[in-house]
PDB file of C-alpha atoms in Angstrom:
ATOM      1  CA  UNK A   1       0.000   0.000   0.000  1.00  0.00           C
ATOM      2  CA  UNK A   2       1.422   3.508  -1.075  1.00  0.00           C
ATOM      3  CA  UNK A   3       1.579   6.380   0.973  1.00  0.00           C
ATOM      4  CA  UNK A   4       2.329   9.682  -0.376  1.00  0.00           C
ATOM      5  CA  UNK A   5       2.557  13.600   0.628  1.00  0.00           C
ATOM      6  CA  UNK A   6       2.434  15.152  -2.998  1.00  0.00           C
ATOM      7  CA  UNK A   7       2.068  14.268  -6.644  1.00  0.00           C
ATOM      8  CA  UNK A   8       4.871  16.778  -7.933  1.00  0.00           C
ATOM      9  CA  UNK A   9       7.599  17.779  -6.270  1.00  0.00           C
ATOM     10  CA  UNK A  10       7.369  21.570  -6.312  1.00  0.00           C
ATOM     11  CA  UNK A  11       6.895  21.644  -2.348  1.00  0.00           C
ATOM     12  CA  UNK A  12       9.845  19.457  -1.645  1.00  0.00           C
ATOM     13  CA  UNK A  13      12.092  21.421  -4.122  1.00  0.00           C
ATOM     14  CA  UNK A  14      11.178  24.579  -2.477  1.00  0.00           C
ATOM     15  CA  UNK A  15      12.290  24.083   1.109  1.00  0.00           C
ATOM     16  CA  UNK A  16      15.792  26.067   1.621  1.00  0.00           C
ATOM     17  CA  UNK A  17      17.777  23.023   2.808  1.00  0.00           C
ATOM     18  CA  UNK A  18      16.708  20.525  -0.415  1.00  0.00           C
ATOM     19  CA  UNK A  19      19.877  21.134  -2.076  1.00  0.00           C
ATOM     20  CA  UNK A  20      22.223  20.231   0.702  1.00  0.00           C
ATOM     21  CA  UNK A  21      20.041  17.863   1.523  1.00  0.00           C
ATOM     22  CA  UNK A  22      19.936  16.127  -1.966  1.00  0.00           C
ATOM     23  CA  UNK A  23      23.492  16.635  -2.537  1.00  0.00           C
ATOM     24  CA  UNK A  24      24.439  14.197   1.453  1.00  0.00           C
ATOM     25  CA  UNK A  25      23.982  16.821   3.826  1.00  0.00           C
ATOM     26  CA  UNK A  26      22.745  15.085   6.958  1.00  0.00           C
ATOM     27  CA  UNK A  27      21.639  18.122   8.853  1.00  0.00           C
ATOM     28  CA  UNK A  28      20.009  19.815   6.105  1.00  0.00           C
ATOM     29  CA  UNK A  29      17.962  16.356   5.731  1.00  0.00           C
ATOM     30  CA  UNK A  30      16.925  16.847   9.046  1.00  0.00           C
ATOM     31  CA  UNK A  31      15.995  20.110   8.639  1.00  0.00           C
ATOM     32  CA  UNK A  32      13.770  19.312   5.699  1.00  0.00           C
ATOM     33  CA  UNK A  33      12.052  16.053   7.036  1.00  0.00           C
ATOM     34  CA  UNK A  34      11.518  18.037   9.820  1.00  0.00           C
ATOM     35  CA  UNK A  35       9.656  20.799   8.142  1.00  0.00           C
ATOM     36  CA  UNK A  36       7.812  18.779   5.538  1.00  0.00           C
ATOM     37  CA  UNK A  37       7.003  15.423   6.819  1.00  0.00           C
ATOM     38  CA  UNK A  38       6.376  14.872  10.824  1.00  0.00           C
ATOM     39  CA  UNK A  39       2.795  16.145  10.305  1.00  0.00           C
ATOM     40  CA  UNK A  40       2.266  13.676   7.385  1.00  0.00           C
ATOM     41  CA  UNK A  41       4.140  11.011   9.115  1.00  0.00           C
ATOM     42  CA  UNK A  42       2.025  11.264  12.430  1.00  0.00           C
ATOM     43  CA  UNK A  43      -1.383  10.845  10.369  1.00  0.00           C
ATOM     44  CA  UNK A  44       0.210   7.266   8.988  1.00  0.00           C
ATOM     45  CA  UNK A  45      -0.297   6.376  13.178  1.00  0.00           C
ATOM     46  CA  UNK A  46      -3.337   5.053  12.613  1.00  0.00           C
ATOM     47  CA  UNK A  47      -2.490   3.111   9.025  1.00  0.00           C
ATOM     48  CA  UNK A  48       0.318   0.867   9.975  1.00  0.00           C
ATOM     49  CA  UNK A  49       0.499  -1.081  12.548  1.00  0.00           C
ATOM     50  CA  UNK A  50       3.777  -0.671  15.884  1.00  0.00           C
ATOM     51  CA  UNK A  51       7.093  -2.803  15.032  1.00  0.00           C
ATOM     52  CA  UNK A  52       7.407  -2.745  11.043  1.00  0.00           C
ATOM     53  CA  UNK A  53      11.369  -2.011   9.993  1.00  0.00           C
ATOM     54  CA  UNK A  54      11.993   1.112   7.214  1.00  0.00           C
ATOM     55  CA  UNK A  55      14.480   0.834   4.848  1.00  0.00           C
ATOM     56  CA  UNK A  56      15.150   3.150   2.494  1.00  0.00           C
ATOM     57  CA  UNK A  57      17.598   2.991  -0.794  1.00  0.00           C
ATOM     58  CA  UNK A  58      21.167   4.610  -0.403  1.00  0.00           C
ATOM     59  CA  UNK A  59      20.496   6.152  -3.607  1.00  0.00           C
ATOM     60  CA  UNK A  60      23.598   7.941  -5.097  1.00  0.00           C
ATOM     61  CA  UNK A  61      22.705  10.928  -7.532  1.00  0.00           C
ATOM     62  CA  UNK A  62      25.315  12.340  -9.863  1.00  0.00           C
ATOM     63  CA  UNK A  63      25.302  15.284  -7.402  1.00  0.00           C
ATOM     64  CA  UNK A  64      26.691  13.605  -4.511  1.00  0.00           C
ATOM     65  CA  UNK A  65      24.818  10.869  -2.308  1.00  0.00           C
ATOM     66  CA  UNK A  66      21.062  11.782  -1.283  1.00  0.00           C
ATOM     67  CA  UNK A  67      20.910  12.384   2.709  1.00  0.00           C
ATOM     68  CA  UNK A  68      16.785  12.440   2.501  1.00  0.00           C
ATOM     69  CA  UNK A  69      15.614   8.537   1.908  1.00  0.00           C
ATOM     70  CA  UNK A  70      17.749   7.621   5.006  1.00  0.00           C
ATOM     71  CA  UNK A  71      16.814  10.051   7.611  1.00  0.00           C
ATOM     72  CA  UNK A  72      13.333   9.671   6.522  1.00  0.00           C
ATOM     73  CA  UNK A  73      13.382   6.148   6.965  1.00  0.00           C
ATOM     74  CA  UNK A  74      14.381   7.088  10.775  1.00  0.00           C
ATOM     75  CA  UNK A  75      11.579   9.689  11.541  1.00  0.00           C
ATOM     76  CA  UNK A  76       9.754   6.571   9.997  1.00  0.00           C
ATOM     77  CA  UNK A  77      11.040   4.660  12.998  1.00  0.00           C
ATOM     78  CA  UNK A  78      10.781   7.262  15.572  1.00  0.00           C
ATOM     79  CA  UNK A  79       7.217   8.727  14.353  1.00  0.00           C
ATOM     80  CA  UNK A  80       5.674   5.210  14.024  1.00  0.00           C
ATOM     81  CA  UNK A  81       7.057   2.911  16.746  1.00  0.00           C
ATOM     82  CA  UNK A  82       9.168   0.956  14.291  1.00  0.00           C
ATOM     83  CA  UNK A  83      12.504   0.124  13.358  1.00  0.00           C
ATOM     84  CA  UNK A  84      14.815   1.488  11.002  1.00  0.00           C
ATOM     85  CA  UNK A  85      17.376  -0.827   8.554  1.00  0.00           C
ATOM     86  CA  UNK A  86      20.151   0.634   7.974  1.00  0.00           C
ATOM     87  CA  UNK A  87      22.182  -2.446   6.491  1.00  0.00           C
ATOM     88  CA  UNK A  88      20.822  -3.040   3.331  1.00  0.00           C
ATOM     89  CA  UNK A  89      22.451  -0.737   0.796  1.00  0.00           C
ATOM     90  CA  UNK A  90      22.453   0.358  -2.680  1.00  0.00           C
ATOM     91  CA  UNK A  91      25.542  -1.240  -3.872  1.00  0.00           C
ATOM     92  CA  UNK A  92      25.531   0.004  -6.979  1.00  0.00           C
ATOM     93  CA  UNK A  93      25.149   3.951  -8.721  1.00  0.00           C
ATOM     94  CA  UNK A  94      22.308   4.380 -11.059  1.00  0.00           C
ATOM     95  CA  UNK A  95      22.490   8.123 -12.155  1.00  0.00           C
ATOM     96  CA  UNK A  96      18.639   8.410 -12.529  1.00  0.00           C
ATOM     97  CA  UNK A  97      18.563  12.255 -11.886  1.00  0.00           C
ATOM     98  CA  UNK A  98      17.937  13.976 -15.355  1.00  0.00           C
ATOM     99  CA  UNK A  99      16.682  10.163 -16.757  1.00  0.00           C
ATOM    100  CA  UNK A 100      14.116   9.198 -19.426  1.00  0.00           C
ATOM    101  CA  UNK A 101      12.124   6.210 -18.591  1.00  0.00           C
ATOM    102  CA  UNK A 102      13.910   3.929 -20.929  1.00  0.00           C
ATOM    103  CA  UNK A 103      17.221   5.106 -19.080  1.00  0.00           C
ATOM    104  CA  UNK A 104      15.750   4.059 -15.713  1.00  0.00           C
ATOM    105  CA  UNK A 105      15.055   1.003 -16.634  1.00  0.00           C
ATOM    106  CA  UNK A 106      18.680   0.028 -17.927  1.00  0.00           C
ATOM    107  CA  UNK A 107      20.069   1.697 -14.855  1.00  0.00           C
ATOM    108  CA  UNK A 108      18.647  -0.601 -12.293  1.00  0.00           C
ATOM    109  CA  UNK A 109      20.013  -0.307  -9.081  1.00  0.00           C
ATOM    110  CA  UNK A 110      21.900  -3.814  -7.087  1.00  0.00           C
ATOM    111  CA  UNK A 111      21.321  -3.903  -2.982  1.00  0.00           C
ATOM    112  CA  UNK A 112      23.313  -5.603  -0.227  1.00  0.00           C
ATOM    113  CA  UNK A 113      22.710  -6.377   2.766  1.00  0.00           C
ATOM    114  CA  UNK A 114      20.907  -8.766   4.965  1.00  0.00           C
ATOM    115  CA  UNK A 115      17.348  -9.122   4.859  1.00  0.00           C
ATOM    116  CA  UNK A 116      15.267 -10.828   7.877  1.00  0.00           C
ATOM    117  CA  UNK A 117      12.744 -13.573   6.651  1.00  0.00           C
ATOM    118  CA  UNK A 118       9.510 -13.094   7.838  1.00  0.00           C
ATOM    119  CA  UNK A 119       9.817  -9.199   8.673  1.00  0.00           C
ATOM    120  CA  UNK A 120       7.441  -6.392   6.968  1.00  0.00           C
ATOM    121  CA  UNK A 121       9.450  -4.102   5.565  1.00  0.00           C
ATOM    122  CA  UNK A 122       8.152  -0.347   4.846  1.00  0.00           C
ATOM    123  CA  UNK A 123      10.036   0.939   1.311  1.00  0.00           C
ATOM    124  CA  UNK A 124      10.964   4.424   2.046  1.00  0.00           C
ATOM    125  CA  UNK A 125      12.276   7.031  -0.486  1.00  0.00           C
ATOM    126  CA  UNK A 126      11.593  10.996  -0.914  1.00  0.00           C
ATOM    127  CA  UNK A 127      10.862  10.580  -4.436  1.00  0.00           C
ATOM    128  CA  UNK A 128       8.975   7.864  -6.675  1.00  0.00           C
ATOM    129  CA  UNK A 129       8.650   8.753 -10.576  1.00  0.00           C
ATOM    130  CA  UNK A 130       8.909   5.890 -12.694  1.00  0.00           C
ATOM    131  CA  UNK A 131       9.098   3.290  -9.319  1.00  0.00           C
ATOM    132  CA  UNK A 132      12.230   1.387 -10.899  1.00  0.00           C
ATOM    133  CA  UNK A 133      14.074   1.714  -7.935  1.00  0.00           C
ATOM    134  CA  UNK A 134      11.345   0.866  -5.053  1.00  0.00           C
ATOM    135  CA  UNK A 135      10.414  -2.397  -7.236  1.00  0.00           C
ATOM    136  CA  UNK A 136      13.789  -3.609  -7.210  1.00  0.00           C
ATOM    137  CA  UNK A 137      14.143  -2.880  -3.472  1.00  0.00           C
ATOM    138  CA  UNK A 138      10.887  -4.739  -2.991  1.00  0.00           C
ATOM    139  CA  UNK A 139      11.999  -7.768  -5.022  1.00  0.00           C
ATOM    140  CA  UNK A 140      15.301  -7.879  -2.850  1.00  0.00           C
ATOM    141  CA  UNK A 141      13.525  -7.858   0.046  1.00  0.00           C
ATOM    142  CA  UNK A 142      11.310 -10.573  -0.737  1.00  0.00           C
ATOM    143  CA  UNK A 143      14.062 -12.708  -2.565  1.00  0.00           C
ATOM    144  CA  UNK A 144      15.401 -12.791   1.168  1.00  0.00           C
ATOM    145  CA  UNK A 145      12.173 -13.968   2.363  1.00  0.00           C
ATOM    146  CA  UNK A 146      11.414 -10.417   3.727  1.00  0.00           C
ATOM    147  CA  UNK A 147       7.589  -8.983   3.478  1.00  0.00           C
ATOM    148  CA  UNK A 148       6.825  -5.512   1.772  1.00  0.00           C
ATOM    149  CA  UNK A 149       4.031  -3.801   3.959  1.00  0.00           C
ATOM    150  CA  UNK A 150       3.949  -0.594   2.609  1.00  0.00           C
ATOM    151  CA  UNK A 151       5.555   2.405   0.237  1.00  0.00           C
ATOM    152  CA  UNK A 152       6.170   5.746   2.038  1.00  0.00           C
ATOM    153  CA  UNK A 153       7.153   8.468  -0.214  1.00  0.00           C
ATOM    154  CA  UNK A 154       7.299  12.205  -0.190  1.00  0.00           C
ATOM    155  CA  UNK A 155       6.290  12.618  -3.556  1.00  0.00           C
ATOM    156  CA  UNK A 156       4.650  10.092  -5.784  1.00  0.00           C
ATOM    157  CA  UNK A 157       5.002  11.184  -9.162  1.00  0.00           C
ATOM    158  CA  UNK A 158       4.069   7.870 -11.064  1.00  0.00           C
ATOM    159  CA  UNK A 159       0.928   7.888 -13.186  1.00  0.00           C
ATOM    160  CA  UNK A 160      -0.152   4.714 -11.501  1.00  0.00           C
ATOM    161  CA  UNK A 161       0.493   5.084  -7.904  1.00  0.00           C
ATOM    162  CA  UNK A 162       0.868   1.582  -6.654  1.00  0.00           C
ATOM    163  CA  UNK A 163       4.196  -0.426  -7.093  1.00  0.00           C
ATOM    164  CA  UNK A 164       3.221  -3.397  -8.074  1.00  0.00           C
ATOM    165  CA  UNK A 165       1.632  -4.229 -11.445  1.00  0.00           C
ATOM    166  CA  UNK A 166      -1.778  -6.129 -12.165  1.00  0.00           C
ATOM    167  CA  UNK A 167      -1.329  -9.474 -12.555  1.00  0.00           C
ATOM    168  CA  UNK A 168      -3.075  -9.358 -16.272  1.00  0.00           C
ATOM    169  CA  UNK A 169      -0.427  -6.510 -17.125  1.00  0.00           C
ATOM    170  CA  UNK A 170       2.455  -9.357 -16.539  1.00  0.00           C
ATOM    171  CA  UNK A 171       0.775 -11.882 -18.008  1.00  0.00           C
ATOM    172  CA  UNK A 172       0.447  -9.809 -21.566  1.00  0.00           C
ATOM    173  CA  UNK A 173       3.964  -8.580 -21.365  1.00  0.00           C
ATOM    174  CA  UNK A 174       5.518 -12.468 -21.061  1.00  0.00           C
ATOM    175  CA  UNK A 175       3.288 -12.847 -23.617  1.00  0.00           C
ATOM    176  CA  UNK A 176       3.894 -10.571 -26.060  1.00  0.00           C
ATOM    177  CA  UNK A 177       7.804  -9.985 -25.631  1.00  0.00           C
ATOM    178  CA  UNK A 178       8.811 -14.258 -23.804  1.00  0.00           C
ATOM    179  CA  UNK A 179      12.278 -12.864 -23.541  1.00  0.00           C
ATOM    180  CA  UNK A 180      13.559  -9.468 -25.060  1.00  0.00           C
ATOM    181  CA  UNK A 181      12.449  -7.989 -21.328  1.00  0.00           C
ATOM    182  CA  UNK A 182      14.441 -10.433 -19.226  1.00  0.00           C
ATOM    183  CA  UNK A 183      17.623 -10.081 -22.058  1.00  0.00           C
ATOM    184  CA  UNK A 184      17.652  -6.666 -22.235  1.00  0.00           C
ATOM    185  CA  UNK A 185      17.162  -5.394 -18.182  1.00  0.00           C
ATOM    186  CA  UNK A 186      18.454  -8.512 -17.120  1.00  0.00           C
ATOM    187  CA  UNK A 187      15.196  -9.014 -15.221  1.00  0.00           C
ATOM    188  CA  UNK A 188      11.746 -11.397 -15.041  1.00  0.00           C
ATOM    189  CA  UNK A 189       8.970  -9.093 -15.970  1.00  0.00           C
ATOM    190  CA  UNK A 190       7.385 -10.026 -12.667  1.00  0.00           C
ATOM    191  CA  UNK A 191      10.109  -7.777 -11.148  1.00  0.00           C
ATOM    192  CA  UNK A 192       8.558  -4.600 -13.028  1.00  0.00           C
ATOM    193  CA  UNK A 193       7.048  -1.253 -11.188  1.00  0.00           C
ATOM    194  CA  UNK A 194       3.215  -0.503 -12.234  1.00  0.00           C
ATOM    195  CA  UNK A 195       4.450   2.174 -13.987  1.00  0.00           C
ATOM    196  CA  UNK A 196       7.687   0.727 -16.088  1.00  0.00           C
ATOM    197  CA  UNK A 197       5.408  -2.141 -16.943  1.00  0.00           C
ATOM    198  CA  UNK A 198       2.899  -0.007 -18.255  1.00  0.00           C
ATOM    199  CA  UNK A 199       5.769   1.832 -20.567  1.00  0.00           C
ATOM    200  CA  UNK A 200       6.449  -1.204 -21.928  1.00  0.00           C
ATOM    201  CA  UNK A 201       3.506  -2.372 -22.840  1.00  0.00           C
ATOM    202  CA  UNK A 202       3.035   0.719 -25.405  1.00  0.00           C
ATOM    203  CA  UNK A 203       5.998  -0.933 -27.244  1.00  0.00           C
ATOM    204  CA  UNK A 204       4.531  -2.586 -30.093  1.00  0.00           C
ATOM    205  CA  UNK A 205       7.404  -5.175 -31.375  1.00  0.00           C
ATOM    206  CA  UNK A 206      10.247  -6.712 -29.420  1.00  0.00           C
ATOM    207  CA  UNK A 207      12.578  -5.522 -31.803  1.00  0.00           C
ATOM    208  CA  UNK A 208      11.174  -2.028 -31.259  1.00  0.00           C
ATOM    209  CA  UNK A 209      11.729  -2.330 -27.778  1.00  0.00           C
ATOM    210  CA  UNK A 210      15.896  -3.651 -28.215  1.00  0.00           C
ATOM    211  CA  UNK A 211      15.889  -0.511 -30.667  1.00  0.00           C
ATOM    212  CA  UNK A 212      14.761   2.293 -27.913  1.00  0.00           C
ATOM    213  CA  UNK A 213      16.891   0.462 -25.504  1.00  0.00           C
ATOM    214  CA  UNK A 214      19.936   0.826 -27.668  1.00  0.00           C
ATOM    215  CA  UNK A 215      19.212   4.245 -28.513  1.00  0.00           C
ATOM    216  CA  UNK A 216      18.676   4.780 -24.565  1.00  0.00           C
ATOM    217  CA  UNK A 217      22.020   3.072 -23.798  1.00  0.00           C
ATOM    218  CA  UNK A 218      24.163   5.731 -26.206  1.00  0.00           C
ATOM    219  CA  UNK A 219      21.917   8.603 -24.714  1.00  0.00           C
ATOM    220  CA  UNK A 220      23.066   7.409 -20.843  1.00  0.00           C
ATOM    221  CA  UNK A 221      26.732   7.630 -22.255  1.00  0.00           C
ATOM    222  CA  UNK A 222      26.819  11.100 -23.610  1.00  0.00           C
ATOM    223  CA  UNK A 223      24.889  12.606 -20.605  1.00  0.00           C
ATOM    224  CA  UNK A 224      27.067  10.890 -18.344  1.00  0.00           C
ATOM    225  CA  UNK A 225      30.180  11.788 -20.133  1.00  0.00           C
ATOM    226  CA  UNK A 226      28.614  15.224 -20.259  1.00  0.00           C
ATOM    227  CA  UNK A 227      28.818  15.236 -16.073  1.00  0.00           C
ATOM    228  CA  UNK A 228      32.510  13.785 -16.166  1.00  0.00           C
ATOM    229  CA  UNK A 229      31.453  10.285 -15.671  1.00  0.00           C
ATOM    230  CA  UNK A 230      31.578   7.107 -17.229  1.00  0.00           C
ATOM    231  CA  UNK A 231      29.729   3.960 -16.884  1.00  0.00           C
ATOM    232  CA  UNK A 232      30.952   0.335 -17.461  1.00  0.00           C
ATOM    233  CA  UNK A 233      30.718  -1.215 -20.703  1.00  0.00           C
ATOM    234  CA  UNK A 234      27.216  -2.868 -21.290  1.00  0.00           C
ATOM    235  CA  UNK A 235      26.133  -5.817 -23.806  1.00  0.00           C
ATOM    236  CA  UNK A 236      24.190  -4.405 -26.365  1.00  0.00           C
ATOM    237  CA  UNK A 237      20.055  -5.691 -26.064  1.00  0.00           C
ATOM    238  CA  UNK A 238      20.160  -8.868 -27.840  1.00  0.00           C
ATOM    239  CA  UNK A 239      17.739 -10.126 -30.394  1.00  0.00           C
ATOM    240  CA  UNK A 240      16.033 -13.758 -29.566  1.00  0.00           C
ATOM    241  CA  UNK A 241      13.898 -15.801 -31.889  1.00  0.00           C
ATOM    242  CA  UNK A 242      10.749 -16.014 -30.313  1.00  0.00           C
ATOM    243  CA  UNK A 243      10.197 -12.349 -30.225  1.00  0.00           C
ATOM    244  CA  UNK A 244       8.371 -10.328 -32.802  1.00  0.00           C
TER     245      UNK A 244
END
């Protein structure tokens, strides 16, 4: 279940400390979870039950390493008689700020950690657009035999506002494309957000699909080059008979 202060991040960008905060500033985090989320936080009181554990992702923007999902995830804790998890990390850099959809979805983010089997888990993060992120967090979590509760966000900026998909929605995407989605994001459909699995579903061919995500792949090169970094080399989307 998804829980969410805005639909646009206007607000958030506006407080004086989101910059620092953004760019690993604990105290400026502080400063703006203070501000913009207690109130919101407090109201969730009586919507989740005492004792669930927050985790949030690490996430590491181009800018520096983003200070808000983390202390977020601990006025989680504090606010609703939880626990926050601290342990399971982002172990790997996905440069999503500045991203098109197609870009998320070939930068999808690794975690580490240890997950506990059998405890609910709250995904926590200060911003959800396309849900990439969250879904792969959630599928982590449950790999480890973990349980997702709930979604708290600041802002939930996805046209669809729950994570996970309809079943039907997975069902026509293994259909229509059996394996250009698992060889060219390296993962089952199943693993999807709402949202990137409704993208791809507007993709009419496979080979339409492998042609975007090329196109995508050169266009996450340049703007990374553009901000002085480089990305290891990735195998170019492969074609498979099967897929039309």
């Amino acid at each position: 279940m998804p829980f969410w202060l805005w639909d646009d991040d206007q607000e958030l960008k506006a407080h004086p400390s989101y910059r620092q905060a953004k760019a690993g500033e604990q105290d400026a985090a502080i400063d703006l979870v203070w501000d913009l989320a207690i109130d919101f936080l407090s109201e969730l009181q009586a919507k989740l039950p005492l004792e669930l554990t927050y985790v949030a992702p690490h996430a590491r923007e181009a800018t520096g390493d983003n200070a808000i999902p983390l202390v977020l995830a601990s006025a989680c804790a504090e606010v609703l008689h939880g626990e926050v998890e601290t342990e399971i990390v982002q172990a790997s850099r996905v440069f999503h700020t500045g991203a098109k959809a197609m870009e998320r979805l070939l930068l999808r983010p690794q975690f580490d950690g240890p997950v506990t089997a059998g405890t609910a888990y709250v995904l926590v993060d200060d911003v959800t657009c396309l849900g990439g992120t969250l879904a792969e967090l959630a599928d982590y979590v449950q790999a480890g035999g973990g349980q997702v509760a709930a979604v708290i966000t600041l802002v939930n900026a996805s046209r669809l506002k729950p994570l996970k998909p309809e079943a039907l929605v997975i069902r026509r995407l293994r259909e229509k494309f059996p394996d250009a989605i698992h060889h060219t994001f390296g993962i089952d459909p199943g693993a999807l957000s709402a949202n990137e699995a409704s993208y791809l579903s507007g993709f009419r061919t496979a080979d339409e699909l492998r042609n975007r995500a090329a196109k995508a792949a050169e266009e996450i090169d340049l703007r990374l080059r553009a901000k002085g970094f480089q990305l290891e080399a990735q195998p170019a989307p492969l074609s498979q008979e099967g897929d039309t």
